[in-house]
Tab-separated table of C-alpha atoms and ligand atoms in Angstrom:
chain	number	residue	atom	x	y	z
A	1	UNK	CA	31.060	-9.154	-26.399
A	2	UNK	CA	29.354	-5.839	-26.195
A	3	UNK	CA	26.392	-6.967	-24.211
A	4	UNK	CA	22.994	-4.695	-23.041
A	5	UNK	CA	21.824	-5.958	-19.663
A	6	UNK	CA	18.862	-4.978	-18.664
A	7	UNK	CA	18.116	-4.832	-14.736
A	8	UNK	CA	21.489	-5.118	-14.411
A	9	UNK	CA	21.556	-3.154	-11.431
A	10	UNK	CA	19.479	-5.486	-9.056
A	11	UNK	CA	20.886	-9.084	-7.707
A	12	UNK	CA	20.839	-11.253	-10.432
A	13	UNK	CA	22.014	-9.078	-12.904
A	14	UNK	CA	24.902	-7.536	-11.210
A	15	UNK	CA	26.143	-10.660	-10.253
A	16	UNK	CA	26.201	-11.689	-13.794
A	17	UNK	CA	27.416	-8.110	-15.240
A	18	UNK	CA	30.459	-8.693	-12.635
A	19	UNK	CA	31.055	-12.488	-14.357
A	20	UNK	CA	30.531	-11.406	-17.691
A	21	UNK	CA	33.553	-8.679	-16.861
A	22	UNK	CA	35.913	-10.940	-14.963
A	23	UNK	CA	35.495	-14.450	-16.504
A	24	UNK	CA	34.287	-12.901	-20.090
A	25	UNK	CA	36.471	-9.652	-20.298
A	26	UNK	CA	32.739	-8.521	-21.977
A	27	UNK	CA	31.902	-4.444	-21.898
A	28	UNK	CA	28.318	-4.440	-20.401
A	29	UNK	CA	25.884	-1.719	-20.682
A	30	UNK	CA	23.357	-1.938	-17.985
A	31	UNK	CA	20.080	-0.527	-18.587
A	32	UNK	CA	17.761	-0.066	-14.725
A	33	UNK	CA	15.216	1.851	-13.660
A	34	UNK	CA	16.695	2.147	-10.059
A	35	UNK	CA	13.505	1.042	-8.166
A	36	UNK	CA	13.602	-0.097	-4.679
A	37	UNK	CA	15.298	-3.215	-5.679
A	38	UNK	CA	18.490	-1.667	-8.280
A	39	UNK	CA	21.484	0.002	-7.137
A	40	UNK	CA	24.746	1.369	-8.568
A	41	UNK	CA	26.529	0.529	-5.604
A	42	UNK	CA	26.305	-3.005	-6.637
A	43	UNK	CA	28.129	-2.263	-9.889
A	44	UNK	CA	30.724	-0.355	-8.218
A	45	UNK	CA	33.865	-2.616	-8.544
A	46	UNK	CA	33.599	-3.406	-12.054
A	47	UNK	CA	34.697	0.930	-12.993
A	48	UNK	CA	34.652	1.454	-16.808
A	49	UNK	CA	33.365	-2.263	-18.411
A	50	UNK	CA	30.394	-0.995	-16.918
A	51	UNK	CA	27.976	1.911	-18.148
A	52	UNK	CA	24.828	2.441	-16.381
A	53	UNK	CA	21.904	4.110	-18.406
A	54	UNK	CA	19.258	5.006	-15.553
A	55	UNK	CA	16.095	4.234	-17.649
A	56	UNK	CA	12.991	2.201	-18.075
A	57	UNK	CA	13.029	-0.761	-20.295
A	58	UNK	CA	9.035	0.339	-21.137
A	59	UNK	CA	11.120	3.592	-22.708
A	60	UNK	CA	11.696	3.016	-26.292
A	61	UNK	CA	14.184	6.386	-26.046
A	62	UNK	CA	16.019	5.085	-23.296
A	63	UNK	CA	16.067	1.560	-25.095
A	64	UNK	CA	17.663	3.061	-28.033
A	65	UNK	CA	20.034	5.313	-26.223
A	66	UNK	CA	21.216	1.580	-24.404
A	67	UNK	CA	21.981	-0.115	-27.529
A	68	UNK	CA	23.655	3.124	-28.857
A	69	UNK	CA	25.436	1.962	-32.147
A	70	UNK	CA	24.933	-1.803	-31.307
A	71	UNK	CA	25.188	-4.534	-28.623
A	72	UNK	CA	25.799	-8.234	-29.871
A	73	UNK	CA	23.327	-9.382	-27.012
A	74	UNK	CA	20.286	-8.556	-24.989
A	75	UNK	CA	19.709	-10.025	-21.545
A	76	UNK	CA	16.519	-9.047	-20.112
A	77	UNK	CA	16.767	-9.147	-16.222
A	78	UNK	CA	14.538	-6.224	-15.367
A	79	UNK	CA	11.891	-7.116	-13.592
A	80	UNK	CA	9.346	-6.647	-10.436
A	81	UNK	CA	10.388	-9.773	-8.642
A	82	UNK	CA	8.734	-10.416	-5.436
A	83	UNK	CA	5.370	-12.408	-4.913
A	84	UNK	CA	4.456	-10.402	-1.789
A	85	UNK	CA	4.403	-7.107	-3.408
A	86	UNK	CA	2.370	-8.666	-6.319
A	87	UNK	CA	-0.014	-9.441	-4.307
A	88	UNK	CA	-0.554	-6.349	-2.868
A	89	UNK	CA	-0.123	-4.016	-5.898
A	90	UNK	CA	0.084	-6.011	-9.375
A	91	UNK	CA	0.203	-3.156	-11.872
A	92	UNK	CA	3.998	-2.154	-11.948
A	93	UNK	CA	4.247	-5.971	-12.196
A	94	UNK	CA	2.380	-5.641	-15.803
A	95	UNK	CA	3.770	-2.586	-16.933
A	96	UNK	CA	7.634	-3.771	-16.179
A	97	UNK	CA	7.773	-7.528	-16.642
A	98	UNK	CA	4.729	-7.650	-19.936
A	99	UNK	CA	4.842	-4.655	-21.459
A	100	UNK	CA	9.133	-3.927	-21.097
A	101	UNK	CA	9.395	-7.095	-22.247
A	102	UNK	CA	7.596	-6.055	-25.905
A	103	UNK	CA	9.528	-2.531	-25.923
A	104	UNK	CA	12.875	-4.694	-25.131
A	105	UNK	CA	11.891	-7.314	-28.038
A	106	UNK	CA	10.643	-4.761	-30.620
A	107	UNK	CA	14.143	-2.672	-30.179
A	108	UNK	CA	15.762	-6.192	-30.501
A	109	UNK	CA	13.977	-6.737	-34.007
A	110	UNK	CA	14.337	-3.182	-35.213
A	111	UNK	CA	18.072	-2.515	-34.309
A	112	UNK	CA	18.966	-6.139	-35.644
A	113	UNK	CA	20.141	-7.211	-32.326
A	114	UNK	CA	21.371	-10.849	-33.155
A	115	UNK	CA	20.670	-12.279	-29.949
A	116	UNK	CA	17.838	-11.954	-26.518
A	117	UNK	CA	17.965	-13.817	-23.835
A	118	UNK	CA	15.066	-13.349	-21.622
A	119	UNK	CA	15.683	-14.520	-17.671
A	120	UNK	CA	12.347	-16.171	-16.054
A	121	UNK	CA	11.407	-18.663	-13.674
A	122	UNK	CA	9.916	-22.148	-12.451
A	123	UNK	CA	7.303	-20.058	-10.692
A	124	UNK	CA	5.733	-19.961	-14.446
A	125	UNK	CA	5.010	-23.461	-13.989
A	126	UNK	CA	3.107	-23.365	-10.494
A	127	UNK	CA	3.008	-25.827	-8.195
A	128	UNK	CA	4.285	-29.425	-8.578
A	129	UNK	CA	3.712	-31.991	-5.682
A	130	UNK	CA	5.918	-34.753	-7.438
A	131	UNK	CA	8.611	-34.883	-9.646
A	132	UNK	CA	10.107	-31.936	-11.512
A	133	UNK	CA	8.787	-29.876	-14.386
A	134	UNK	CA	10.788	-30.189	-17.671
A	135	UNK	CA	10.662	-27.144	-20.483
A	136	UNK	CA	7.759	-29.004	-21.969
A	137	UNK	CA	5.614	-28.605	-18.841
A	138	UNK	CA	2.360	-26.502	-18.891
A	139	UNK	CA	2.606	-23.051	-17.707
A	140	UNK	CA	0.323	-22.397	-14.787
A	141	UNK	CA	1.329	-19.215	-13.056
A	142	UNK	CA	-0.559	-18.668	-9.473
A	143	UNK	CA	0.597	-15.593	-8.229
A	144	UNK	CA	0.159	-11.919	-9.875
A	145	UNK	CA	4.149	-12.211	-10.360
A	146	UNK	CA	4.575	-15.326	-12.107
A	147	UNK	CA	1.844	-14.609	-14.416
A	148	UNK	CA	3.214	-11.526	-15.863
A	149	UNK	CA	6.447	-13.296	-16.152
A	150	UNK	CA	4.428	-15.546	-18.163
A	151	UNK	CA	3.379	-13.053	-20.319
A	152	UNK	CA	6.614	-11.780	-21.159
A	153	UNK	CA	8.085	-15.154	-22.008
A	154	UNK	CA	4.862	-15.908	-24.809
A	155	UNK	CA	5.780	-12.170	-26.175
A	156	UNK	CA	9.857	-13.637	-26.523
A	157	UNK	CA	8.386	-16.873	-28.305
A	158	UNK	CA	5.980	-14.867	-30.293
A	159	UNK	CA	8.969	-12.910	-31.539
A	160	UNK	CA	10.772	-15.829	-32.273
A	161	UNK	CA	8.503	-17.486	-33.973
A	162	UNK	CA	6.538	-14.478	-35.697
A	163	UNK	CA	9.811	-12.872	-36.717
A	164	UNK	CA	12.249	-15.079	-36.194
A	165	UNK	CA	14.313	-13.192	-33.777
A	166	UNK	CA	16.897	-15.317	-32.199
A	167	UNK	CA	15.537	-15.835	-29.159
A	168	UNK	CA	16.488	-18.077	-25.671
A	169	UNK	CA	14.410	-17.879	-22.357
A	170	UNK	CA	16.328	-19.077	-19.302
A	171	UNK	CA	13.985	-20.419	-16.441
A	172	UNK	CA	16.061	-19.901	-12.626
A	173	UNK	CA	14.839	-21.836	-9.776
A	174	UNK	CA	15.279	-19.518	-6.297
A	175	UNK	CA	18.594	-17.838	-6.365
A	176	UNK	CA	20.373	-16.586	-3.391
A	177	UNK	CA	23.742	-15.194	-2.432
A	178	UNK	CA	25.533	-11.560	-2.015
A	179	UNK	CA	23.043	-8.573	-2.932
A	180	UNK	CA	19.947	-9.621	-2.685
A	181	UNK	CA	17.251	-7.246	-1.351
A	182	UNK	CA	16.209	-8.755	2.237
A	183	UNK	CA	12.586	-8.949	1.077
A	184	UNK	CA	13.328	-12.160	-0.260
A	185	UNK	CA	13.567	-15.222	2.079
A	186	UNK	CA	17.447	-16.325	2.849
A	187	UNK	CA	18.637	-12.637	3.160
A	188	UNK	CA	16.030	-11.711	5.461
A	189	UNK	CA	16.317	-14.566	7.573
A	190	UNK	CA	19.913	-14.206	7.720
A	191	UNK	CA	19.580	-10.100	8.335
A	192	UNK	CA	16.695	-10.762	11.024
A	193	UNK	CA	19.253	-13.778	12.606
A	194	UNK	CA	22.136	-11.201	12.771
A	195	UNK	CA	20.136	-8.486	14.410
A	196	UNK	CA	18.112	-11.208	16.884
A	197	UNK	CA	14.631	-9.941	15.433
A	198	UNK	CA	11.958	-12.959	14.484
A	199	UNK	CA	11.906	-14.527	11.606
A	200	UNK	CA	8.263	-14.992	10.321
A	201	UNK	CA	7.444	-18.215	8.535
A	202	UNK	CA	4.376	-18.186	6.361
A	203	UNK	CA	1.932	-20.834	7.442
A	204	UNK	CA	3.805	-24.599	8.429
A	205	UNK	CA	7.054	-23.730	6.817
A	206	UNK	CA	6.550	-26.858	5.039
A	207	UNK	CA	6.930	-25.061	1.489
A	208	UNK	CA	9.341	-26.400	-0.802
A	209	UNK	CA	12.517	-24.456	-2.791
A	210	UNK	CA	14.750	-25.918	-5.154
A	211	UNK	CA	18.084	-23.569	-4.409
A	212	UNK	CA	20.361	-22.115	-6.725
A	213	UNK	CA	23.513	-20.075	-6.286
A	214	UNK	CA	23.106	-16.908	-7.942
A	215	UNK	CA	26.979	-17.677	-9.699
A	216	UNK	CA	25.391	-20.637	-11.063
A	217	UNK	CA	22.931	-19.232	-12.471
A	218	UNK	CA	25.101	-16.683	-13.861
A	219	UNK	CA	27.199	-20.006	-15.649
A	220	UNK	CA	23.917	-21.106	-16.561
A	221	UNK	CA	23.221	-17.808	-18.690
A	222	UNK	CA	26.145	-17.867	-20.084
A	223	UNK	CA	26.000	-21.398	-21.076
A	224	UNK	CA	22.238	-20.567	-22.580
A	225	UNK	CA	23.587	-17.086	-24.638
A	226	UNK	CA	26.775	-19.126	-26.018
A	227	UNK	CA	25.135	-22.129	-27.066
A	228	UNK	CA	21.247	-22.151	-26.624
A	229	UNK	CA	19.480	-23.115	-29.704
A	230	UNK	CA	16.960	-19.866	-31.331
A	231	UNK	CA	13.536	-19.916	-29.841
A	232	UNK	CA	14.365	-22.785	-27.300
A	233	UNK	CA	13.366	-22.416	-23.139
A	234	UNK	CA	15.954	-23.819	-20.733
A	235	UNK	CA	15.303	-24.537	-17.083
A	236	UNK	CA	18.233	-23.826	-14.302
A	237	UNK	CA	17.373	-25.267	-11.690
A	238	UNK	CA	19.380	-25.601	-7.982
A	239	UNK	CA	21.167	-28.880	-6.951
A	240	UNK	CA	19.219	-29.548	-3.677
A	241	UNK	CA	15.591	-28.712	-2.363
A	242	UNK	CA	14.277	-27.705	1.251
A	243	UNK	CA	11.343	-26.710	2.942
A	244	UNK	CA	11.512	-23.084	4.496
A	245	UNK	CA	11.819	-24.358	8.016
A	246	UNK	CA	14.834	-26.342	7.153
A	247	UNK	CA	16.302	-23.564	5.091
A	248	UNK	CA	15.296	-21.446	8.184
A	249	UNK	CA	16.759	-23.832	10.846
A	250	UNK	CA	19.907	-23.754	9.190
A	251	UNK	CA	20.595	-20.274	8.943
A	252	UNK	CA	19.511	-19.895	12.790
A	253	UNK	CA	22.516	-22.572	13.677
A	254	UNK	CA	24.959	-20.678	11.347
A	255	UNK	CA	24.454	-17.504	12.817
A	256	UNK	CA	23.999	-19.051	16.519
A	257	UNK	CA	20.666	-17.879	17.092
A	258	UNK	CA	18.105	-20.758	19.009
A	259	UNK	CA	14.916	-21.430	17.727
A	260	UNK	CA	13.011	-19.187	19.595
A	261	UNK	CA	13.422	-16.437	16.909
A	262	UNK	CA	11.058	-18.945	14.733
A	263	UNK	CA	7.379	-17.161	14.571
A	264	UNK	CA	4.746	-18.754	12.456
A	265	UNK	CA	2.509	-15.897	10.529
A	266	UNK	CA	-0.753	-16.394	8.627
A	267	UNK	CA	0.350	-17.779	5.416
A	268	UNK	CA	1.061	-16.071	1.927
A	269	UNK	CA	-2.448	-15.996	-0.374
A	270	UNK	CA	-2.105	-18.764	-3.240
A	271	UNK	CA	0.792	-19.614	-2.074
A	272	UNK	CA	2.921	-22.314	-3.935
A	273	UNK	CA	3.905	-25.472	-2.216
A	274	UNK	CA	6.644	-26.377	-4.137
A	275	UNK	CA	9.131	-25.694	-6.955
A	276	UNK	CA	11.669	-28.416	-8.710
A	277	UNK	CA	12.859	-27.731	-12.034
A	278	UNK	CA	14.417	-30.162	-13.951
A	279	UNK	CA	17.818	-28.887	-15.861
A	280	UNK	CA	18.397	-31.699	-18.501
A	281	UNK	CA	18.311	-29.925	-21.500
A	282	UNK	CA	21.159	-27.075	-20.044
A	283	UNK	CA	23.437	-29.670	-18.832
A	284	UNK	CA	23.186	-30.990	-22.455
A	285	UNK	CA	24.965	-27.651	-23.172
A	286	UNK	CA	27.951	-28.567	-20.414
A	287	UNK	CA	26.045	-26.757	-17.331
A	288	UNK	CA	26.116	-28.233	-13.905
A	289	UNK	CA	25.954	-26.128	-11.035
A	290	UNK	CA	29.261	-26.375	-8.809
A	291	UNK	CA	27.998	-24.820	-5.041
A	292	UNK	CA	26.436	-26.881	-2.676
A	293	UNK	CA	23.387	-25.940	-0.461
A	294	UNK	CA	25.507	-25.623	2.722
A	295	UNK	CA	28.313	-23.885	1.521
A	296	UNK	CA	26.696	-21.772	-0.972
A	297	UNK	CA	24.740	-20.355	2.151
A	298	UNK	CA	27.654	-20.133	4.278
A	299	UNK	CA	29.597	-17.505	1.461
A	300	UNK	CA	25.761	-15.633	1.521
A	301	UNK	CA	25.736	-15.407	5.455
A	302	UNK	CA	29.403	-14.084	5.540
A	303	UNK	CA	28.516	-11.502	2.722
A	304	UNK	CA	26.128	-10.242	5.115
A	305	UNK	CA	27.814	-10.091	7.364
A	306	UNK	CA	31.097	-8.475	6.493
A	307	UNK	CA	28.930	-5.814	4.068
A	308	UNK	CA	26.920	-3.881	6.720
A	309	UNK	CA	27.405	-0.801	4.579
A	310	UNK	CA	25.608	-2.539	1.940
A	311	UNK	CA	22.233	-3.152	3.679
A	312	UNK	CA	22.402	-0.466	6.300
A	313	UNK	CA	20.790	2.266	4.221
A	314	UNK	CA	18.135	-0.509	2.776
A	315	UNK	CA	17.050	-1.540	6.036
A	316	UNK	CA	16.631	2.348	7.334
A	317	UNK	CA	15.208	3.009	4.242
A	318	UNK	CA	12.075	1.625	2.455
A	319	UNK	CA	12.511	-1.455	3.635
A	320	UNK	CA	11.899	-0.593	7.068
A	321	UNK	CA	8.757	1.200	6.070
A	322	UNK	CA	7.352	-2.295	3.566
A	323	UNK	CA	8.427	-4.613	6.485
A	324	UNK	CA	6.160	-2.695	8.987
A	325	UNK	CA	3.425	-2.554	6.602
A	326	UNK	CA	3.750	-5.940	5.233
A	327	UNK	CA	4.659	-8.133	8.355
A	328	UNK	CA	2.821	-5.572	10.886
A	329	UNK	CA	5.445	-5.183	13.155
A	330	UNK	CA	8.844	-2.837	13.293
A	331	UNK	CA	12.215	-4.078	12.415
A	332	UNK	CA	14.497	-4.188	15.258
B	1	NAD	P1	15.798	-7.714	-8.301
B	1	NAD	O1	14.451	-7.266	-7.828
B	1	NAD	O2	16.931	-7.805	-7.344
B	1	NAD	O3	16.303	-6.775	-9.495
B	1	NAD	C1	15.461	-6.312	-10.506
B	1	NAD	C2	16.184	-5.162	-11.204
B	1	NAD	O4	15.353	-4.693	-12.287
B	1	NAD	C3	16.448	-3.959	-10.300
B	1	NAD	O5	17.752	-3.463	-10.532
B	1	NAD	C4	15.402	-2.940	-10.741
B	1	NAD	O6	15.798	-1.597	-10.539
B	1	NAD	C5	15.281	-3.272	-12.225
B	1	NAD	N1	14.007	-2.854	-12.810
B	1	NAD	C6	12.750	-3.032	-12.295
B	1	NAD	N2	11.835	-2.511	-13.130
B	1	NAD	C7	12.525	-2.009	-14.199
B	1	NAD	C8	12.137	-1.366	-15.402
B	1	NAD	N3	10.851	-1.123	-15.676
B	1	NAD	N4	13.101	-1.006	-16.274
B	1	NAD	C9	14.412	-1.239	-16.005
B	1	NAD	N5	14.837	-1.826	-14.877
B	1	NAD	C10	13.902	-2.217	-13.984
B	1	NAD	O7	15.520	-9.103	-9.016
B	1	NAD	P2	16.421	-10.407	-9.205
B	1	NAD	O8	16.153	-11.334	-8.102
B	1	NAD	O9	17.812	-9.991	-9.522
B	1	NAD	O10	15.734	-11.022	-10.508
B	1	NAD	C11	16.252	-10.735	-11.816
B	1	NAD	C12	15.466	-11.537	-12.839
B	1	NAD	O11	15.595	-12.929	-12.573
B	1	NAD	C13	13.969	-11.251	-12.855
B	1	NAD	O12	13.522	-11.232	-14.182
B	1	NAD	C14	13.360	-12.413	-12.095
B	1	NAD	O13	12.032	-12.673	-12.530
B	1	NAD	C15	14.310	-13.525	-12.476
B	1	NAD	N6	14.439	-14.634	-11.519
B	1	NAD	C16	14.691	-14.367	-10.200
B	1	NAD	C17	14.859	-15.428	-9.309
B	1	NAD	C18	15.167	-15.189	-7.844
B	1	NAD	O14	15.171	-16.152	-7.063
B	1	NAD	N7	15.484	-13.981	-7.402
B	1	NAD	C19	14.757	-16.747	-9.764
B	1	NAD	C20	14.512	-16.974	-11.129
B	1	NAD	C21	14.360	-15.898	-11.982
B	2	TYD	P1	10.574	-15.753	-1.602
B	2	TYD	O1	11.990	-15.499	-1.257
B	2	TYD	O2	9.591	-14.621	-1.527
B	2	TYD	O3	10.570	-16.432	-3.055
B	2	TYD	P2	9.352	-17.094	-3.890
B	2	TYD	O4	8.074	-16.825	-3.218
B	2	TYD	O5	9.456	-16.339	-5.185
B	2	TYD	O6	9.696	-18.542	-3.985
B	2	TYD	O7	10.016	-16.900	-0.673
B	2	TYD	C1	10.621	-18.184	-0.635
B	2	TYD	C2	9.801	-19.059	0.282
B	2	TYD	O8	9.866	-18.538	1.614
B	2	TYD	C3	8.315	-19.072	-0.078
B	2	TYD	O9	7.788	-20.372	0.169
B	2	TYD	C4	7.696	-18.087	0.891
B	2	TYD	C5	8.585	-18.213	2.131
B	2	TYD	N1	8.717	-16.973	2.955
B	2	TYD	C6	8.425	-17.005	4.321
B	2	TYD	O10	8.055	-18.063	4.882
B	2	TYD	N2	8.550	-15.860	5.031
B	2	TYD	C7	8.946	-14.689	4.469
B	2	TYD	O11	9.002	-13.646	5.189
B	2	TYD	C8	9.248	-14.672	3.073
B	2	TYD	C9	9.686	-13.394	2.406
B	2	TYD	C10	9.124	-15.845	2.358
C-alpha cells in the first residue's frame, strides 16, 4: 500500500510507519507538523519507504501536496495528545485534533481517497468505575483533550454517514513503549527513575490505566484498516490494568530505585479515575494483543535506557522548561 500517515512523526505513528515498512513492505508518506512532540529522528531507520512532508494537517496545500497523485489510505494520528497541556492551554487542542480532522476528511472525499482511519481513544468515554466501555458506550469526554478528540471522531462519522466515505475510527487505551515524549506517565517515571529525580504522583495514585503496547496497537490498526467494516468504531484496548502507584512501584524496582523517589502532588483538575476498554468487536477481526504488562515495560525501560541520544536533547530542551513550569520544580 501507498499509505498517508498523518502525525507520523510522533510515538504512535512512527511506531506504526516502521511496522507498516517491515511487516507490510508499505511506502508511507508521513505528513507532521513537527511540534514539541514529532521528530524525524524517529523515522530515521526506515531511509526511502519513508517521505516526510513537514506540514499542518489544518493546511489544505500541504494536505494535497501529501496525497500527491494518490494514497490508498489515510491514517490520522496527528494530534495534541496530553491532558496536562489541555488543561492549561486548550486552543491548539481545537485547531489540531477538530478542525485537522475536517481538512484531513474533506481532502479524503475530494481526492477519492478509498479509505480513513482516524486513531482516538477511551478517554472519549470518561470515566468508568465498573466494568468496561464497549463501542456502543456514551461519549463523555472530561478533559479539554478528550473532548476535542471527540469532536473529530463525530466529524469522521458525519463523513461517513453524510457522504459515505469509507470510514473506521480506532479507539487505543494508554500506549507505552520506545519514543514516547516523557510528558506522558511510564517514560517519565522511568527517565526521572534513571536520573534519581522524584517522581510526582497526582493525588493517591489510586487512578486506573488499562495498558497497551504501542506494537499492539500498531497490529490493532492494521487489523482495523484491512478488515474494519465502513463507518464502524473499534476499541483497542491493553491486556491488563493498574493504578499509577503500582505502575509506578514497578518501574522503581526495575530500575533499582527505593520508594523514597515517590512524591505525592496536588492532583490533576477533572481528573479521570479510570479507563477499561473493552476490545470484542477487534478481536472479532483476529486481534489480540501478544505483550504482557511486565515485559512490555521491561523492552520500554531498556529503550530508555540504551537510547540516551534520543531523549537527551528533549530533556535539555522544552521539556526542561514545561516540567519546571508545570510540576514547579527543576529537572535534575
Ligand atoms: P504524540 O504527541 O507523540 O504525537 C503526535 C504527533 O502529531 C507529533 O508528531 C506531532 O508533531 C504531530 N502533530 C501535532 N499537531 C499536528 C498538526 N496540526 N498537523 C500535523 N501533525 C501534527 O502522540 P501519540 O501518543 O503518538 O498519539 C498519536 C494519536 O494516538 C493521537 O491521535 C492520540 O490522540 C491517539 N492516542 C494516543 C494514546 C496514548 O496513550 N499516547 C492512546 C490512544 C490514542
Ligand atoms: P498520562 O500519561 O498523562 O495519560 P492520560 O492522562 O491520558 O491517561 O497519565 C496517565 C496517568 O498517570 C493519569 O492517571 C495521570 C497520572 N500521572 C501522574 O500521576 N503523574 C504525572 O506526572 C503524569 C504525567 C501522569
Amino acid at each position: 500500500m501507498r499509505l498517508l500517515i498523518c502525525g507520523g512523526a510522533g510515538f504512535i505513528g512512527s511506531n506504526f510507519a516502521r511496522q507498516r515498512v517491515n511487516d507490510h513492505g508499505d511506502e508511507v508518506v508521513v505528513l507532521d507538523k513537527l511540534t514539541y512532540a514529532g521528530r524525524p529522528e524517529n523515522l530515521a531507520d526506515l531511509g526511502a519507504a519513508a517521505t516526510l512532508v513537514h506540514g499542518a494537517i489544518e493546511d489544505p496545500a500541504k494536505v494535497a501536496e501529501a496525497i500527491g497523485e494518490g494514497v490508498d489510505a489515510i491514517v490520522n494520528f496527528a494530534a495534541e495528545t496530553h491532558v496536562d497541556r489541555s488543561i492549561s492551554g486548550p486552543d491548539a487542542f481545537v485547531e489540531t485534533n477538530v478542525r485537522g480532522s475536517l481538512v484531513l476528511l474533506e481532502a479524503a472525499r475530494t481526492s477519492g481517497v478509498a479509505r480513513y482511519v482516524q486513531i482516538s481513544t477511551d478517554e472519549v468515554y470518561g470515566s468508568i468505575a465498573e466494568g468496561s466501555f464497549t463501542e456502543e458506550s456514551p461519549i463523555v469526554p472530561s478533559s479539554p483533550y478528550s473532548a476535542s478528540k471527540a469532536g473529530g471522531d463525530l466529524l469522521v462519522q458525519s463523513y461517513f454517514h453524510t457522504y459515505r466515505l469509507e470510514t473506521v475510527i480506532c479507539r487505543g487505551s494508554n500506549n507505552y513503549g520506545p519514543y514516547q515524549y516523557p510528558e506522558k506517565l511510564i517514560p517519565l517515571m522511568v527517565l526521572n527513575a534513571l536520573h534519581g529525580d522524584k517522581l510526582p504522583v497526582y493525588g493517591d495514585g489510586l487512578n486506573v490505566r488499562n495498558w497497551l503496547f504501542v506494537e499492539d496497537f500498531g497490529r490493532g490498526i492494521s487489523h482495523v484498516l484491512a478488515h474494519g467494516a465502513p463507518g464502524e468504531v473499534y476499541n483497542v484496548g491493553g491486556p491488563s490494568e493498574s493504578t499509577n502507584i503500582e505502575v509506578v512501584r514497578e518501574i522503581l524496582a526495575q530500575t533499582g530505585n527505593g520508594e523514597s523517589l515517590i512524591d505525592y502532588i496536588t492532583d490533576r483538575p477533572g481528573h479521570d479515575r479510570r479507563y477499561s476498554l473493552g476490545s470484542e468487536k477487534v478481536r472479532a477481526l483476529g486481534w489480540e494483543a501478544q505483550v504482557g504488562f511486565e515485559d512490555g515495560l521491561k523492552r520500554t525501560i531498556d529503550w530508555y535506557r540504551d537510547n540516551a541520544a534520543w531523549w537527551e536533547p528533549i530533556r535539555s530542551g522544552e521539556f526542561r522548561e514545561y516540567y519546571e513550569k508545570h510540576y514547579g520544580r527543576a529537572l535534575g
